[in-house]
Short mmCIF file of C-alpha atoms in Angstrom, two decimals:
data_model
loop_
_atom_site.label_atom_id
_atom_site.label_comp_id
_atom_site.label_asym_id
_atom_site.label_seq_id
_atom_site.Cartn_x
_atom_site.Cartn_y
_atom_site.Cartn_z
CA MET A 1 7.37 17.07 -18.37
CA SER A 2 4.70 14.62 -20.07
CA LYS A 3 1.76 13.40 -19.01
CA ALA A 4 1.61 9.95 -17.08
CA LYS A 5 -0.57 8.05 -19.48
CA ILE A 6 -2.76 5.41 -17.56
CA LEU A 7 -4.87 2.85 -19.08
CA LEU A 8 -8.71 2.69 -17.94
CA VAL A 9 -10.68 -0.26 -18.56
CA GLU A 10 -14.28 -0.47 -16.78
CA ASP A 11 -17.40 -1.30 -18.74
CA ASP A 12 -20.01 0.62 -16.27
CA PRO A 13 -19.94 3.43 -19.42
CA ASN A 14 -21.30 5.95 -17.07
CA LEU A 15 -18.62 5.36 -14.38
CA GLY A 16 -15.83 5.11 -17.04
CA ASP A 17 -16.53 8.12 -18.39
CA ILE A 18 -17.00 10.35 -15.83
CA LEU A 19 -13.79 8.48 -14.84
CA GLN A 20 -11.44 9.90 -18.17
CA GLU A 21 -12.98 13.31 -17.56
CA TYR A 22 -11.90 13.39 -13.60
CA LEU A 23 -8.45 11.74 -14.42
CA THR A 24 -7.62 13.79 -17.28
CA VAL A 25 -8.54 17.53 -15.87
CA LYS A 26 -6.66 16.58 -13.06
CA GLY A 27 -3.41 15.68 -15.64
CA TYR A 28 -2.96 12.58 -16.79
CA ASP A 29 -3.15 11.34 -19.96
CA THR A 30 -6.58 9.13 -19.67
CA THR A 31 -6.90 5.83 -21.94
CA LEU A 32 -10.46 4.39 -21.45
CA CYS A 33 -11.86 1.22 -22.84
CA ARG A 34 -14.61 -0.61 -22.25
CA ASP A 35 -13.88 -4.26 -22.11
CA GLY A 36 -10.52 -6.79 -21.14
CA VAL A 37 -10.12 -7.29 -25.34
CA GLU A 38 -10.23 -4.40 -25.87
CA GLY A 39 -7.66 -3.30 -23.29
CA TRP A 40 -5.42 -6.13 -24.13
CA ASN A 41 -6.06 -4.89 -27.80
CA LYS A 42 -4.74 -0.41 -26.09
CA PHE A 43 -2.09 -2.44 -24.10
CA ARG A 44 0.60 -3.89 -26.63
CA LYS A 45 -0.21 -0.77 -29.22
CA GLY A 46 0.41 1.44 -27.00
CA GLN A 47 2.80 2.71 -23.35
CA PHE A 48 1.31 3.51 -20.68
CA GLN A 49 2.85 3.96 -16.91
CA LEU A 50 -0.10 2.20 -15.23
CA CYS A 51 -3.45 0.53 -15.23
CA ILE A 52 -6.46 0.75 -13.96
CA LEU A 53 -8.66 -2.66 -14.34
CA ASP A 54 -12.39 -3.72 -13.34
CA VAL A 55 -12.01 -7.02 -12.41
CA MET A 56 -16.08 -8.24 -13.95
CA MET A 57 -15.82 -7.72 -17.30
CA PRO A 58 -17.14 -8.83 -20.93
CA LYS A 59 -14.69 -10.83 -22.90
CA LYS A 60 -11.71 -11.11 -20.29
CA ASP A 61 -12.13 -10.95 -17.39
CA GLY A 62 -9.72 -7.75 -14.99
CA PHE A 63 -7.36 -10.47 -13.77
CA THR A 64 -6.89 -12.36 -16.99
CA LEU A 65 -5.98 -8.94 -19.00
CA GLY A 66 -3.93 -8.29 -15.70
CA LYS A 67 -1.96 -11.98 -16.58
CA GLU A 68 -1.27 -10.84 -19.11
CA ILE A 69 -0.52 -7.59 -19.36
CA ARG A 70 2.47 -8.28 -16.57
CA GLN A 71 3.53 -10.77 -18.89
CA VAL A 72 4.35 -8.50 -21.30
CA GLU A 73 5.45 -5.53 -19.03
CA GLU A 74 5.97 -6.95 -15.52
CA ASN A 75 7.00 -3.45 -13.58
CA ILE A 76 4.04 -1.66 -15.03
CA PRO A 77 1.38 -0.43 -12.06
CA ILE A 78 -2.30 -2.38 -11.90
CA ILE A 79 -5.15 -0.87 -9.71
CA TYR A 80 -7.62 -2.82 -9.66
CA LEU A 81 -11.36 -1.59 -9.61
CA THR A 82 -14.21 -4.30 -8.54
CA ALA A 83 -17.86 -4.45 -6.84
CA LYS A 84 -16.88 -7.08 -3.93
CA ASN A 85 -15.60 -7.04 -1.14
CA LEU A 86 -14.29 -10.63 -1.41
CA LYS A 87 -10.63 -12.26 0.76
CA GLU A 88 -11.02 -14.31 -2.65
CA ASP A 89 -10.61 -11.37 -5.01
CA VAL A 90 -8.11 -9.75 -2.82
CA ILE A 91 -5.81 -12.81 -2.39
CA GLU A 92 -6.58 -13.53 -6.39
CA GLY A 93 -5.45 -9.31 -7.44
CA LEU A 94 -2.57 -9.81 -5.38
CA LYS A 95 -1.57 -12.74 -5.87
CA ILE A 96 -0.99 -11.60 -9.83
CA GLY A 97 0.87 -8.65 -8.55
CA ALA A 98 -1.77 -5.70 -7.82
CA ASP A 99 0.47 -2.43 -6.55
CA ASP A 100 -3.53 -1.77 -4.70
CA TYR A 101 -7.13 -2.63 -4.96
CA ILE A 102 -9.67 -0.23 -4.24
CA THR A 103 -13.89 -1.86 -3.83
CA LYS A 104 -16.96 -0.02 -5.40
CA PRO A 105 -18.19 2.73 -4.81
CA PHE A 106 -15.20 4.86 -3.54
CA SER A 107 -14.34 9.09 -3.60
CA MET A 108 -12.15 10.01 -7.03
CA GLU A 109 -9.58 11.42 -4.00
CA GLU A 110 -8.76 8.34 -3.34
CA LEU A 111 -8.01 6.95 -6.85
CA LEU A 112 -6.37 10.06 -6.30
CA LEU A 113 -4.21 9.33 -3.93
CA ARG A 114 -3.20 5.86 -4.35
CA ILE A 115 -2.45 6.38 -7.83
CA SER A 116 0.09 10.00 -7.00
CA ALA A 117 1.53 7.34 -4.50
CA ILE A 118 2.28 4.15 -6.51
CA LEU A 119 3.93 6.85 -10.22
CA ARG A 120 5.77 7.74 -6.48
CA ARG A 121 6.93 4.81 -5.96
CA THR A 122 7.69 3.59 -8.54
CA GLN A 123 9.70 6.48 -10.76
CA SER A 124 11.79 6.00 -7.47
CA LYS A 125 12.44 2.31 -8.77
CA SER A 126 14.35 4.14 -12.16
CA GLU A 127 16.49 6.35 -10.65
CA PRO A 128 18.82 4.20 -10.64
CA GLU A 129 18.83 3.09 -14.07
CA THR A 130 20.56 7.65 -14.61
CA LEU A 131 23.37 5.88 -13.36
CA LYS A 132 26.34 6.51 -15.95
CA THR A 133 29.06 3.38 -15.89
CA TYR A 134 27.28 0.23 -15.83
CA LYS A 135 31.01 -2.86 -14.96
CA PHE A 136 29.59 -6.01 -15.88
CA GLY A 137 32.20 -9.50 -16.31
CA GLY A 138 35.01 -7.86 -18.56
CA PHE A 139 33.18 -5.56 -19.65
CA THR A 140 32.94 -1.48 -18.52
CA LEU A 141 29.80 0.84 -20.47
CA GLN A 142 29.67 4.24 -20.33
CA TYR A 143 26.68 5.23 -21.02
CA ASP A 144 26.66 9.03 -20.76
CA MET A 145 29.88 8.83 -23.71
CA GLN A 146 28.55 5.83 -24.83
CA ILE A 147 31.60 3.91 -25.29
CA LEU A 148 31.94 -0.12 -24.10
CA GLU A 149 35.57 -0.61 -22.87
CA GLY A 150 36.54 -3.96 -22.58
CA PRO A 151 39.35 -6.74 -22.51
CA ASP A 152 40.08 -6.15 -26.45
CA GLY A 153 39.89 -1.83 -26.40
CA GLU A 154 37.20 0.14 -27.08
CA HIS A 155 34.52 0.77 -28.92
CA LYS A 156 31.88 3.35 -29.27
CA LEU A 157 28.18 2.64 -29.15
CA THR A 158 25.35 4.54 -32.13
CA SER A 159 22.60 5.53 -29.65
CA LYS A 160 20.49 2.55 -29.59
CA GLU A 161 23.34 -0.16 -28.81
CA ASN A 162 23.76 1.81 -25.78
CA GLU A 163 20.55 2.30 -25.13
CA LEU A 164 19.45 -1.46 -25.99
CA LEU A 165 22.82 -2.58 -23.87
CA ARG A 166 22.24 -0.25 -20.73
CA LEU A 167 19.06 -2.30 -20.42
CA LEU A 168 19.96 -5.53 -20.82
CA VAL A 169 22.90 -4.90 -18.22
CA ALA A 170 20.89 -2.58 -15.84
CA GLU A 171 17.37 -6.11 -15.88
CA ARG A 172 21.47 -9.00 -16.90
CA ASN A 173 20.40 -11.93 -15.55
CA LYS A 174 16.23 -11.47 -15.86
CA ASN A 175 14.19 -12.07 -18.63
CA VAL A 176 13.81 -8.50 -21.59
CA SER A 177 10.32 -8.63 -22.75
CA ARG A 178 11.25 -8.15 -26.74
CA SER A 179 8.18 -5.16 -25.96
CA HIS A 180 8.82 -4.28 -22.86
CA ALA A 181 12.65 -3.38 -24.88
CA LEU A 182 10.79 -2.33 -28.16
CA LYS A 183 8.42 0.33 -25.81
CA GLN A 184 11.16 1.47 -24.11
CA ILE A 185 14.21 2.26 -26.42
CA TRP A 186 12.36 2.23 -29.34
CA GLY A 187 8.56 4.11 -28.33
CA ASP A 188 6.60 0.50 -29.88
CA ASP A 189 6.60 -2.33 -30.83
CA SER A 190 6.27 -2.94 -34.43
CA TYR A 191 7.79 -5.53 -37.03
CA PHE A 192 9.85 -2.46 -37.82
CA ASN A 193 11.24 -1.22 -35.18
CA ALA A 194 11.50 -5.30 -34.00
CA ARG A 195 13.52 -6.07 -37.10
CA SER A 196 16.32 -3.31 -36.63
CA MET A 197 16.66 -4.63 -32.48
CA ASP A 198 17.96 -7.61 -33.81
CA VAL A 199 20.25 -6.18 -35.85
CA TYR A 200 21.41 -4.50 -32.98
CA LEU A 201 21.16 -6.46 -31.11
CA SER A 202 23.90 -9.20 -33.42
CA LYS A 203 26.18 -5.78 -32.83
CA ILE A 204 26.29 -6.11 -29.09
CA ARG A 205 27.11 -10.04 -29.60
CA LYS A 206 29.67 -9.37 -31.84
CA LEU A 207 31.12 -7.37 -28.93
CA LEU A 208 30.55 -9.37 -25.81
CA LYS A 209 32.31 -11.95 -27.96
CA ALA A 210 35.21 -10.80 -26.31
CA ASP A 211 34.40 -12.53 -22.31
CA GLU A 212 33.13 -15.51 -22.98
CA ASN A 213 31.27 -15.03 -19.62
CA VAL A 214 29.22 -12.42 -20.35
CA GLN A 215 25.54 -13.82 -23.63
CA ILE A 216 23.16 -12.40 -24.75
CA ILE A 217 20.68 -15.48 -24.92
CA THR A 218 17.05 -15.94 -26.67
CA LEU A 219 14.16 -16.48 -25.25
CA HIS A 220 12.23 -18.02 -27.88
CA GLY A 221 8.93 -16.22 -27.88
CA GLU A 222 9.63 -13.99 -25.09
CA GLY A 223 12.39 -13.01 -25.24
CA PHE A 224 16.16 -12.24 -24.29
CA LYS A 225 18.03 -12.20 -20.61
CA MET A 226 21.88 -11.24 -20.49
CA VAL A 227 23.25 -13.45 -19.28
CA VAL A 228 27.28 -12.99 -16.93
CA ASN A 229 28.02 -16.17 -14.81
CA GLN A 230 30.45 -14.28 -12.29
CA PRO A 231 29.68 -10.93 -10.45
CA ALA A 232 29.30 -7.74 -10.97
CA ARG A 233 32.47 -5.74 -10.43
#
């Protein structure tokens, strides 16, 4: 089982180094950044399962960074660290969708327990995505067989078509960011992979023309969404 990757953004050099070393010893692949701008750049280029963000940082504060991260990866867990115990900070963090909120000083053991609890919860949420059969509109996706059954017959899918279609179906009628899809399926959101994804999207759109109630809408500058105008069966 691969290590969970954690993005740690903390401007206090002593605390940052200690946290990174501690989490690494505990088995987490931890990337340390010293400010919000560096944290944002690392997040865009990597794949992370959890973010730990200091609130008060130079160049870009933790709340601003959290908002930007949520726009790209809306389900990634975020833990905020703060030296202040203000109600306003807690409320702001919850508005952004913080999964947890820890006030300095805190014990390493407490942080570790909270990380473990969040990762267990988020991993259990992803279990339904291992479904083998997805029904939507007039189609049935046999995920394990890489076959799409529709009004015009069966179509054998490539592995990338299969993965991309499963992601769209699992998130049907919801916005899916390009970066999220690329990181989930291709591993990173490079320009080359983005162009490759566009080719597969075009092929999938052609297959879905057999049912006018199912379509993939492009959300310019954001991503795309599969719209199913009738309930999944």
